[in-house]
Amino acid sequence: MMLLPLLVLAHHVPSIAAWPWIANAPGIDLSAMYAHPENFPNQRRQTGLDPTCPFNPDHPGAAPFDPQYPYTGSIDGLPGTGIGGIQVPAPGDTAHAFTPPGPNDIRGPCPGMNTAANHNFLSHDGITNLAELVSAQQNLYNLHFDLATFIAVRAIALDGDVVTTKLSIGCDATERTSIDPTGTLGREPGLNAHNKFEGDTSLTRRDYFLNNGDAFTFQGDMFADMYRVANETSNGLFDRDTIAVYRSQRYDESLAENPNFYFGPKALLLYGAASFVYNVFPVFGPEGDADIDTISTFFGAVPNGSGGYDHVPERIPENWSNRRTAYGLLEIGSEIAYQYGRFPKLFGGNVGTNNFLALNTTFGLIENGTLPNEVTAKDLVCLLYQLAVDNVPGTVANEAELPLEVLTWVLTQINPIFENTGCPLKIT
Ligand code: HEM
Ligand SMILES: *[C@@H]1O[C@H](CO)[C@@H](O)[C@H](O)[C@H]1NC(C)=O
Ligand SMILES: *[C@@H]1O[C@H](CO)[C@@H](O)[C@H](O)[C@H]1NC(C)=O
Ligand SMILES: *[C@@H]1O[C@H](CO)[C@@H](O)[C@H](O)[C@H]1NC(C)=O
Ligand SMILES: *[C@@H]1O[C@H](CO)[C@@H](O)[C@H](O)[C@H]1NC(C)=O
Ligand SMILES: *[C@@H]1O[C@H](CO)[C@@H](O)[C@H](O)[C@H]1NC(C)=O
């Protein structure tokens, strides 16, 4: 029984030795693979050199923080004060003024990161690193140090390099991110990579398999769709109810239309990313309105005159101030619980058209493909930890290998920030 998938997948998995381990990992249903070998090629991730990825010889690094404009005071990836309510960019801070990307700068699927790079909170070429990511998220958006670290570490472990801590916020730039620029140790695909951090059911990006592998380009008709839901749900506001309804709709669309739809445990992070729209983008965070002007500025959406939207570079709205209180792991856990609780969905994936297989093994709290009804924010924080340190199914029929050196690095980085959560931690 083990032989067939091993042979079929031999070209796509980095190490066959990984499989026995995967087979015993919670949440992985190998029967789906056995049943539909014809779909294996479609479940493959895009790996390998990307000749279309732009090259910018100029890597300026994030603009250094001027002591006159310290924001939350995070430098070099260290914790800041967590005290926000600060105008960004501060009047006079020209170093963080809007600077549109040039043709050689890398941008990707995350409006938060694209905006940060367009204001030099991250290196303008789109090649960044752990320290920049952790400081930028605190100083620009007033994310809590714990959440800022968690997201950055996840992204670098999945899509970047744990030795250099470098990451491309878009396409594969292995020659600039990797400790091994030749790429022989493996490619580092950047945030564009499918089913690592990026996944199906995004707000404004199409599913990978529905758009020739482009799951990172802004789609104006999808933005209009989200706005329509805002009009119908919350008088035009992109608040938590709008986002919950719209994410539910996006799931239903992917389920119906995408024969390779995958919604694994990691999709919980997509509810988290969606919560930034109403808890981080508005002026002063949840105190301000997540209105069309604010949200479209961060997404780079401009009306095209016939009901859709074009894309311009993402930017911070004028006179914008970040949230007063830091947005941390517990806060994001509570928003994931809220959105999921409004419209519970099955975790699993399509293996061909109209052939949905729910994950029927247990991953953390996820049992029979769903979260329990009474899930708490704290439960979700612990589940986020498990997502980062356990082998999680990456696609219905794909490897979910977490090489030991990557796991060790992740544990070293995130165990300290989960110390006070009460979650059971793995030992390094
Ligand atoms: C290290 C930090 C971060 C990384 C690596 C990161 C990466 C990503 C990635 C890969 C996606 C695509 C997920 C998908 O497929 O839907 C995404 C989506 C998103 N991110 Fe980030 N993100 C980070 C921080 C932030 C912050 C601080 C904000 C807001 C202030 C933000 C706002 C968003 C939003 C709104 C989306 C949804 C976009 C859509 O679905 O159209 N992100 N992020
Ligand atoms: C939402 O409502 C506003 C105000 O009525 C209107 O201008 C806009 O066209 C509507 N957008 C969509 C997508 O329905
Ligand atoms: C505007 O966007 C809509 C939806 O994506 C599209 O159907 C329409 O052709 C676009 N119009 C123009 C003038 O680009
Ligand atoms: C920003 O604030 C300045 C000073 O208070 C004001 O003159 C300007 O009109 C504001 N701009 C916007 C877009 O609100
Ligand atoms: C899990 O799903 C597979 C494929 O649908 C099925 O063959 C298997 O019996 C299921 N296992 C359980 C415990 O329900
Ligand atoms: C999951 O399904 C199994 C088999 O049908 C059942 O015994 C178990 O009680 C279910 N668990 C939950 C939490 O629903």
mmCIF file with all atom_site columns, C-alpha atoms in Angstrom, residues 130 149-163 165 384-390 401-418 425-428:
data_model
loop_
_atom_site.group_PDB
_atom_site.id
_atom_site.type_symbol
_atom_site.label_atom_id
_atom_site.label_alt_id
_atom_site.label_comp_id
_atom_site.label_asym_id
_atom_site.label_entity_id
_atom_site.label_seq_id
_atom_site.pdbx_PDB_ins_code
_atom_site.Cartn_x
_atom_site.Cartn_y
_atom_site.Cartn_z
_atom_site.occupancy
_atom_site.B_iso_or_equiv
_atom_site.pdbx_formal_charge
_atom_site.auth_seq_id
_atom_site.auth_comp_id
_atom_site.auth_asym_id
_atom_site.auth_atom_id
_atom_site.pdbx_PDB_model_num
ATOM 1  C CA . LEU A 1 130 ? 13.219 38.787 11.164 1.00 0.00 ? 130 LEU A CA 1
ATOM 2  C CA . THR A 1 149 ? 7.209  37.434 16.393 1.00 0.00 ? 149 THR A CA 1
ATOM 3  C CA . PHE A 1 150 ? 4.862  34.516 15.829 1.00 0.00 ? 150 PHE A CA 1
ATOM 4  C CA . ILE A 1 151 ? 3.834  35.588 12.317 1.00 0.00 ? 151 ILE A CA 1
ATOM 5  C CA . ALA A 1 152 ? 7.354  36.517 11.260 1.00 0.00 ? 152 ALA A CA 1
ATOM 6  C CA . VAL A 1 153 ? 8.821  33.225 12.511 1.00 0.00 ? 153 VAL A CA 1
ATOM 7  C CA . ARG A 1 154 ? 6.109  31.203 10.752 1.00 0.00 ? 154 ARG A CA 1
ATOM 8  C CA . ALA A 1 155 ? 6.731  33.026 7.505  1.00 0.00 ? 155 ALA A CA 1
ATOM 9  C CA . ILE A 1 156 ? 10.510 32.647 7.633  1.00 0.00 ? 156 ILE A CA 1
ATOM 10 C CA . ALA A 1 157 ? 10.270 28.950 8.566  1.00 0.00 ? 157 ALA A CA 1
ATOM 11 C CA . LEU A 1 158 ? 7.861  28.205 5.714  1.00 0.00 ? 158 LEU A CA 1
ATOM 12 C CA . ASP A 1 159 ? 8.987  30.563 2.967  1.00 0.00 ? 159 ASP A CA 1
ATOM 13 C CA . GLY A 1 160 ? 12.398 32.001 3.901  1.00 0.00 ? 160 GLY A CA 1
ATOM 14 C CA . ASP A 1 161 ? 15.729 31.090 5.483  1.00 0.00 ? 161 ASP A CA 1
ATOM 15 C CA . VAL A 1 162 ? 16.179 30.296 9.182  1.00 0.00 ? 162 VAL A CA 1
ATOM 16 C CA . VAL A 1 163 ? 19.921 30.962 9.120  1.00 0.00 ? 163 VAL A CA 1
ATOM 17 C CA . THR A 1 165 ? 16.289 34.950 8.684  1.00 0.00 ? 165 THR A CA 1
ATOM 18 C CA . LEU A 1 384 ? -1.632 28.302 16.674 1.00 0.00 ? 384 LEU A CA 1
ATOM 19 C CA . TYR A 1 385 ? 1.389  27.069 18.607 1.00 0.00 ? 385 TYR A CA 1
ATOM 20 C CA . GLN A 1 386 ? 0.732  23.510 17.467 1.00 0.00 ? 386 GLN A CA 1
ATOM 21 C CA . LEU A 1 387 ? 0.450  24.695 13.871 1.00 0.00 ? 387 LEU A CA 1
ATOM 22 C CA . ALA A 1 388 ? 3.925  26.164 14.132 1.00 0.00 ? 388 ALA A CA 1
ATOM 23 C CA . VAL A 1 389 ? 5.665  23.211 15.764 1.00 0.00 ? 389 VAL A CA 1
ATOM 24 C CA . ASP A 1 390 ? 3.815  20.104 14.575 1.00 0.00 ? 390 ASP A CA 1
ATOM 25 C CA . GLU A 1 401 ? 7.905  18.181 6.372  1.00 0.00 ? 401 GLU A CA 1
ATOM 26 C CA . LEU A 1 402 ? 9.355  20.371 9.077  1.00 0.00 ? 402 LEU A CA 1
ATOM 27 C CA . PRO A 1 403 ? 13.080 19.675 8.941  1.00 0.00 ? 403 PRO A CA 1
ATOM 28 C CA . LEU A 1 404 ? 14.700 19.351 12.335 1.00 0.00 ? 404 LEU A CA 1
ATOM 29 C CA . GLU A 1 405 ? 16.877 22.457 12.035 1.00 0.00 ? 405 GLU A CA 1
ATOM 30 C CA . VAL A 1 406 ? 13.824 24.505 11.127 1.00 0.00 ? 406 VAL A CA 1
ATOM 31 C CA . LEU A 1 407 ? 11.831 23.096 14.038 1.00 0.00 ? 407 LEU A CA 1
ATOM 32 C CA . THR A 1 408 ? 14.679 23.830 16.433 1.00 0.00 ? 408 THR A CA 1
ATOM 33 C CA . TRP A 1 409 ? 14.882 27.425 15.229 1.00 0.00 ? 409 TRP A CA 1
ATOM 34 C CA . VAL A 1 410 ? 11.103 27.881 15.493 1.00 0.00 ? 410 VAL A CA 1
ATOM 35 C CA . LEU A 1 411 ? 11.043 26.536 19.049 1.00 0.00 ? 411 LEU A CA 1
ATOM 36 C CA . THR A 1 412 ? 13.926 28.785 20.088 1.00 0.00 ? 412 THR A CA 1
ATOM 37 C CA . GLN A 1 413 ? 12.103 31.816 18.700 1.00 0.00 ? 413 GLN A CA 1
ATOM 38 C CA . ILE A 1 414 ? 8.555  31.163 19.845 1.00 0.00 ? 414 ILE A CA 1
ATOM 39 C CA . ASN A 1 415 ? 8.761  29.219 23.122 1.00 0.00 ? 415 ASN A CA 1
ATOM 40 C CA . PRO A 1 416 ? 9.593  32.407 25.052 1.00 0.00 ? 416 PRO A CA 1
ATOM 41 C CA . ILE A 1 417 ? 6.524  34.219 23.713 1.00 0.00 ? 417 ILE A CA 1
ATOM 42 C CA . PHE A 1 418 ? 4.218  31.293 24.558 1.00 0.00 ? 418 PHE A CA 1
ATOM 43 C CA . LEU A 1 425 ? 5.255  23.596 24.896 1.00 0.00 ? 425 LEU A CA 1
ATOM 44 C CA . LYS A 1 426 ? 7.651  21.360 23.038 1.00 0.00 ? 426 LYS A CA 1
ATOM 45 C CA . ILE A 1 427 ? 11.200 21.215 24.332 1.00 0.00 ? 427 ILE A CA 1
ATOM 46 C CA . THR A 1 428 ? 13.989 22.331 21.989 1.00 0.00 ? 428 THR A CA 1
#
